[in-house]
Amino acid sequence: MINPWRGLSELPRQMWILFAVTLCNRMGTMVLPFLVLYLTRKLAYSAADAGLVLIAYGAGAIVTSPLSGKLCDHIGPVRVMKWTLWLSGVMLLIIPLTQNIFVITLLVFIWAIFGEAFRPASLTIISDVVVAEQRKSAFALSRLAVNLGMSIGPVIGGFLTTISYVAIFLVDGMTSIIAGIVLAISGLQTSHHQKALHTALEVTHSVATRTSVLSDVRLLYFLIAMIPVELVLFQTQAAMPLYLVGDLKFSEALYGGLMAINTVMIIFLEVPLTLAIEQWSNRLALGLGALLFALGFGALAVTSSIGGVALTIAIWTFGEMVLFPGASAYMAEIAPPEKRGAYMGLYLMTFSIAFAIAPWIGTATLERFGANTLWIATFVGGCVSAFMMMGLRHRTRLVEQKVN
């Protein structure tokens, strides 16, 4: 019997260090899922006040992605990751020291800047330490660490809230600091391609220094293509639970069980699936991934049974497993080596923007025009991204050939 995970054994040691650091960090993810409850139940603030704090977090995430990416290009992604882990951990230890909503909002904004700076650095490291042929599986492995950790952290956090809300800040903060220490003592370096990169940069430096990141038409096209499907994805944050619990009368427990389908599938299937389709073209993989999002969310317009909803979740989860590792790999492919951080930062910024506006768009559509209109709109949005993905042009850089 062929081992579906066999391709992971070929990934370099640096990738497994990053996996361990990411898993340690994400296993401590407790504050953000319970932040609204902390503000409303523990501190007795209104839901509107809690919403403003979440907006501050989203604003911090939007601001930090491009800044973190550029910083990675200047001082190196490992250094950026270490300091963001430590500083975000410190911020989590500071936040519960105050009960003033204005101070909390400011601290949460700063926490988001440090905490969300982790992601561009992580993607940049992956782009640097693996060869082009391994990038999809490497990004899938990173997503496995994120999802595995996020399946553990909130569960522990839920238990800790029964003891003390302050405890989730302490544990979340300490896991970030510990992850930073693990990274510091691991000796992780992204310089195994450094000699080749030096040669490659000599080829591209004269052109690269005269052009900005936003002058890359392929980058702008791809970022625009990603936004519709990202808006579809983040309907899971507000419109979907409102629809399933409010309109279809599913219980909260049933909704949680249905959404667990997504996490379980990603943990057990994403890496083997990515390895199986590793040789697919960008156009095919990204186009299919976006189309599966369209079909999965759009199908909610024609089904209301528990089994039917479960099937729709499975469909768009397959889309997520195909689309996102491929999207990260495509970004690494089109980015000049000396600008990978900036490219990854802009890529992640689109997620932050979508996260900030998608729940509002979805809930407003659901309330004003009804569920069918919302789910048909998600089908259209996914199809728009799929159509644009099929228009991607594949061109392997001369620099990539030299480096890898």
Short mmCIF file of C-alpha atoms in Angstrom, two decimals, residues 6-287:
data_model
loop_
_atom_site.label_atom_id
_atom_site.label_comp_id
_atom_site.label_asym_id
_atom_site.label_seq_id
_atom_site.Cartn_x
_atom_site.Cartn_y
_atom_site.Cartn_z
CA ARG A 6 5.32 9.78 1.71
CA GLY A 7 6.26 13.03 -0.03
CA LEU A 8 6.71 14.85 3.27
CA SER A 9 9.88 12.89 4.07
CA GLU A 10 11.65 14.83 1.32
CA LEU A 11 10.97 18.23 2.92
CA PRO A 12 14.03 19.89 4.51
CA ARG A 13 14.65 20.09 8.26
CA GLN A 14 13.84 23.81 8.26
CA MET A 15 10.29 23.02 7.22
CA TRP A 16 9.76 20.72 10.20
CA ILE A 17 11.14 23.35 12.58
CA LEU A 18 8.62 25.81 11.16
CA PHE A 19 5.88 23.19 11.54
CA ALA A 20 6.74 22.75 15.25
CA VAL A 21 6.88 26.51 15.88
CA THR A 22 3.56 27.11 14.11
CA LEU A 23 1.88 24.23 15.93
CA CYS A 24 3.12 25.49 19.31
CA ASN A 25 1.89 29.00 18.53
CA ARG A 26 -1.51 27.92 17.20
CA MET A 27 -2.17 25.50 20.05
CA GLY A 28 -2.28 28.58 22.24
CA THR A 29 -4.91 30.35 20.13
CA MET A 30 -7.50 31.15 22.78
CA VAL A 31 -7.98 34.88 23.15
CA LEU A 32 -9.39 35.79 19.74
CA PRO A 33 -12.17 33.13 19.71
CA PHE A 34 -13.28 34.22 23.20
CA LEU A 35 -12.54 37.94 23.00
CA VAL A 36 -16.19 38.96 22.52
CA LEU A 37 -17.28 36.81 25.45
CA TYR A 38 -14.49 38.25 27.60
CA LEU A 39 -15.59 41.81 26.82
CA THR A 40 -19.34 41.22 27.19
CA ARG A 41 -19.53 38.67 30.01
CA LYS A 42 -16.43 39.34 32.07
CA LEU A 43 -16.13 43.11 31.62
CA ALA A 44 -19.86 43.75 30.93
CA TYR A 45 -19.36 45.86 27.81
CA SER A 46 -22.00 45.98 25.08
CA ALA A 47 -21.90 43.89 21.94
CA ALA A 48 -21.34 47.10 19.97
CA ASP A 49 -18.23 47.90 22.04
CA ALA A 50 -16.96 44.36 21.54
CA GLY A 51 -17.54 44.74 17.81
CA LEU A 52 -15.39 47.87 17.70
CA VAL A 53 -12.56 45.98 19.41
CA LEU A 54 -12.79 43.28 16.73
CA ILE A 55 -12.72 45.98 14.05
CA ALA A 56 -9.51 47.28 15.66
CA TYR A 57 -8.01 43.81 15.40
CA GLY A 58 -9.00 43.59 11.74
CA ALA A 59 -7.51 47.02 11.07
CA GLY A 60 -4.24 45.95 12.68
CA ALA A 61 -4.17 42.83 10.52
CA ILE A 62 -4.69 44.87 7.35
CA VAL A 63 -1.95 47.33 8.26
CA THR A 64 0.65 44.78 9.29
CA SER A 65 0.60 42.34 6.36
CA PRO A 66 2.38 44.54 3.77
CA LEU A 67 4.64 46.08 6.42
CA SER A 68 5.69 42.68 7.73
CA GLY A 69 6.34 41.46 4.20
CA LYS A 70 8.64 44.37 3.40
CA LEU A 71 10.43 43.93 6.73
CA CYS A 72 11.06 40.27 5.88
CA ASP A 73 12.82 41.37 2.71
CA HIS A 74 15.04 43.80 4.62
CA ILE A 75 16.01 41.97 7.84
CA GLY A 76 14.97 38.39 7.08
CA PRO A 77 11.74 36.45 7.84
CA VAL A 78 13.20 34.42 10.73
CA ARG A 79 14.09 37.54 12.67
CA VAL A 80 10.66 39.04 11.97
CA MET A 81 8.94 35.87 13.14
CA LYS A 82 10.92 35.67 16.39
CA TRP A 83 10.18 39.23 17.39
CA THR A 84 6.51 39.08 16.41
CA LEU A 85 6.03 35.94 18.51
CA TRP A 86 7.69 37.54 21.52
CA LEU A 87 5.99 40.92 21.19
CA SER A 88 2.53 39.48 20.55
CA GLY A 89 3.00 37.26 23.60
CA VAL A 90 3.89 40.27 25.74
CA MET A 91 0.84 42.17 24.47
CA LEU A 92 -1.43 39.28 25.46
CA LEU A 93 -0.01 39.42 28.98
CA ILE A 94 -0.65 43.19 29.15
CA ILE A 95 -4.24 43.34 27.82
CA PRO A 96 -5.99 41.86 30.91
CA LEU A 97 -4.24 44.41 33.14
CA THR A 98 -6.78 47.07 32.10
CA GLN A 99 -10.57 47.20 31.94
CA ASN A 100 -10.83 50.49 30.06
CA ILE A 101 -12.45 49.82 26.69
CA PHE A 102 -10.45 52.51 24.88
CA VAL A 103 -7.15 51.19 26.20
CA ILE A 104 -8.19 47.62 25.39
CA THR A 105 -9.05 48.65 21.83
CA LEU A 106 -5.64 50.26 21.38
CA LEU A 107 -3.84 47.26 22.87
CA VAL A 108 -5.78 44.84 20.67
CA PHE A 109 -4.84 46.91 17.62
CA ILE A 110 -1.14 46.71 18.58
CA TRP A 111 -1.50 43.00 19.38
CA ALA A 112 -2.94 42.40 15.90
CA ILE A 113 0.00 44.22 14.30
CA PHE A 114 2.48 41.95 16.06
CA GLY A 115 0.45 38.74 15.91
CA GLU A 116 -0.58 38.90 12.27
CA ALA A 117 2.98 39.79 11.19
CA PHE A 118 3.74 36.11 11.82
CA ARG A 119 1.97 34.93 8.67
CA PRO A 120 3.88 36.81 5.93
CA ALA A 121 7.13 35.76 7.63
CA SER A 122 6.01 32.12 7.72
CA LEU A 123 5.05 32.06 4.04
CA THR A 124 8.31 33.77 3.10
CA ILE A 125 10.36 31.20 5.01
CA ILE A 126 8.56 28.35 3.26
CA SER A 127 9.20 29.98 -0.12
CA ASP A 128 12.91 30.21 0.70
CA VAL A 129 13.67 26.81 2.25
CA VAL A 130 11.99 24.46 -0.24
CA VAL A 131 12.47 24.03 -3.96
CA ALA A 132 9.66 25.03 -6.31
CA GLU A 133 8.42 21.45 -6.77
CA GLN A 134 7.88 21.06 -3.01
CA ARG A 135 6.12 24.32 -2.29
CA LYS A 136 2.52 23.11 -2.50
CA SER A 137 3.17 20.25 -0.08
CA ALA A 138 5.16 22.56 2.22
CA PHE A 139 2.35 25.11 2.35
CA ALA A 140 -0.13 22.29 2.98
CA LEU A 141 2.03 21.07 5.88
CA SER A 142 2.05 24.59 7.33
CA ARG A 143 -1.75 24.73 7.07
CA LEU A 144 -1.89 21.37 8.84
CA ALA A 145 0.04 22.87 11.77
CA VAL A 146 -2.34 25.84 11.85
CA ASN A 147 -5.52 23.76 11.72
CA LEU A 148 -4.27 21.11 14.13
CA GLY A 149 -3.27 23.76 16.63
CA MET A 150 -6.51 25.71 16.15
CA SER A 151 -8.52 22.54 16.80
CA ILE A 152 -6.82 22.19 20.19
CA GLY A 153 -6.41 25.77 21.41
CA PRO A 154 -10.07 26.87 21.53
CA VAL A 155 -11.06 23.63 23.28
CA ILE A 156 -8.51 24.27 26.03
CA GLY A 157 -9.54 27.92 26.05
CA GLY A 158 -13.18 26.99 26.60
CA PHE A 159 -12.19 24.95 29.64
CA LEU A 160 -9.99 27.73 31.02
CA THR A 161 -12.79 30.31 30.74
CA THR A 162 -14.74 28.31 33.31
CA ILE A 163 -11.87 28.97 35.71
CA SER A 164 -10.68 32.43 34.69
CA TYR A 165 -10.81 34.51 31.54
CA VAL A 166 -7.45 35.98 32.48
CA ALA A 167 -5.99 32.47 32.19
CA ILE A 168 -6.57 32.38 28.43
CA PHE A 169 -4.50 35.55 28.02
CA LEU A 170 -1.70 34.07 30.11
CA VAL A 171 -1.63 30.73 28.29
CA ASP A 172 -1.99 32.29 24.83
CA GLY A 173 0.77 34.78 25.59
CA MET A 174 3.14 32.20 27.01
CA THR A 175 2.72 29.82 24.05
CA SER A 176 3.67 32.68 21.71
CA ILE A 177 6.75 33.46 23.77
CA ILE A 178 7.69 29.76 23.99
CA ALA A 179 7.24 29.39 20.22
CA GLY A 180 9.63 32.32 19.75
CA ILE A 181 12.16 30.68 22.07
CA VAL A 182 11.88 27.37 20.19
CA LEU A 183 12.51 29.24 16.95
CA ALA A 184 15.50 31.07 18.43
CA ILE A 185 17.24 27.92 19.71
CA SER A 186 16.37 25.83 16.66
CA GLY A 187 18.96 27.54 14.49
CA LEU A 188 16.45 27.89 11.65
CA GLN A 189 18.06 29.62 8.70
CA THR A 190 16.79 30.49 5.25
CA SER A 191 20.26 30.86 3.79
CA HIS A 192 20.76 27.44 2.19
CA HIS A 193 19.90 29.08 -1.14
CA GLN A 194 21.81 32.22 -0.30
CA LYS A 195 24.71 31.65 -2.64
CA ALA A 196 22.41 30.86 -5.53
CA LEU A 197 20.20 33.77 -4.63
CA HIS A 198 23.19 36.10 -4.71
CA THR A 199 23.88 35.05 -8.28
CA ALA A 200 20.22 35.36 -9.18
CA LEU A 201 19.91 38.79 -7.64
CA GLU A 202 22.80 40.05 -9.74
CA VAL A 203 20.71 39.15 -12.78
CA THR A 204 17.57 40.91 -11.57
CA HIS A 205 18.81 43.69 -9.32
CA SER A 206 19.08 46.41 -11.92
CA VAL A 207 15.50 45.81 -13.06
CA ALA A 208 14.00 45.08 -9.63
CA THR A 209 15.29 48.25 -8.05
CA ARG A 210 13.56 50.34 -10.68
CA THR A 211 10.17 48.67 -10.33
CA SER A 212 7.72 48.51 -7.45
CA VAL A 213 5.82 45.44 -6.36
CA LEU A 214 2.55 46.93 -7.59
CA SER A 215 3.95 47.24 -11.11
CA ASP A 216 3.70 43.45 -11.50
CA VAL A 217 0.54 42.95 -13.52
CA ARG A 218 0.40 39.24 -12.72
CA LEU A 219 0.45 40.01 -8.99
CA LEU A 220 -2.37 42.55 -9.24
CA TYR A 221 -4.44 40.22 -11.44
CA PHE A 222 -4.02 37.35 -8.98
CA LEU A 223 -4.87 39.45 -5.92
CA ILE A 224 -8.03 40.71 -7.62
CA ALA A 225 -8.91 37.15 -8.62
CA MET A 226 -8.59 35.97 -5.00
CA ILE A 227 -10.88 38.57 -3.43
CA PRO A 228 -14.27 37.17 -4.62
CA VAL A 229 -13.53 33.66 -3.34
CA GLU A 230 -12.17 35.06 -0.07
CA LEU A 231 -15.43 36.97 0.41
CA VAL A 232 -17.23 33.67 -0.11
CA LEU A 233 -15.02 31.84 2.40
CA PHE A 234 -15.62 34.34 5.20
CA GLN A 235 -19.38 33.89 5.07
CA THR A 236 -18.59 31.19 7.62
CA GLN A 237 -17.93 33.96 10.16
CA ALA A 238 -21.45 35.41 10.31
CA ALA A 239 -23.94 34.72 7.52
CA MET A 240 -23.63 30.92 7.58
CA PRO A 241 -24.17 30.46 11.34
CA LEU A 242 -27.07 32.95 11.23
CA TYR A 243 -28.64 31.03 8.35
CA LEU A 244 -28.14 27.56 9.79
CA VAL A 245 -29.19 28.40 13.34
CA GLY A 246 -31.72 31.15 12.59
CA ASP A 247 -33.36 30.07 9.32
CA LEU A 248 -32.89 26.29 9.33
CA LYS A 249 -33.29 26.03 13.13
CA PHE A 250 -30.17 23.93 13.64
CA SER A 251 -28.89 23.94 17.21
CA GLU A 252 -25.61 25.66 18.04
CA ALA A 253 -24.14 22.27 18.91
CA LEU A 254 -25.18 20.86 15.53
CA TYR A 255 -23.65 23.88 13.77
CA GLY A 256 -20.39 23.33 15.62
CA GLY A 257 -20.41 19.66 14.65
CA LEU A 258 -21.01 20.48 11.00
CA MET A 259 -18.18 23.00 10.91
CA ALA A 260 -15.90 20.37 12.48
CA ILE A 261 -16.18 18.54 9.13
CA ASN A 262 -13.98 21.27 7.65
CA THR A 263 -11.28 20.96 10.31
CA VAL A 264 -11.20 17.15 10.32
CA MET A 265 -10.98 16.98 6.52
CA ILE A 266 -8.11 19.47 6.43
CA ILE A 267 -6.16 17.68 9.15
CA PHE A 268 -6.42 14.24 7.56
CA LEU A 269 -6.79 14.92 3.84
CA GLU A 270 -5.12 18.17 2.82
CA VAL A 271 -1.49 17.01 2.81
CA PRO A 272 -2.16 13.72 0.94
CA LEU A 273 -4.44 15.55 -1.53
CA THR A 274 -1.84 18.25 -2.16
CA LEU A 275 0.86 15.64 -2.75
CA ALA A 276 -1.45 13.82 -5.18
CA ILE A 277 -2.13 16.92 -7.32
CA GLU A 278 1.30 18.52 -6.92
CA GLN A 279 2.00 18.36 -10.65
CA TRP A 280 -1.23 20.05 -11.69
CA SER A 281 -0.89 23.40 -13.42
CA ASN A 282 -1.68 26.58 -11.49
CA ARG A 283 -4.60 27.34 -13.76
CA LEU A 284 -6.21 23.96 -13.20
CA ALA A 285 -5.65 23.72 -9.43
CA LEU A 286 -6.62 27.30 -8.59
CA GLY A 287 -9.55 27.34 -11.00
#
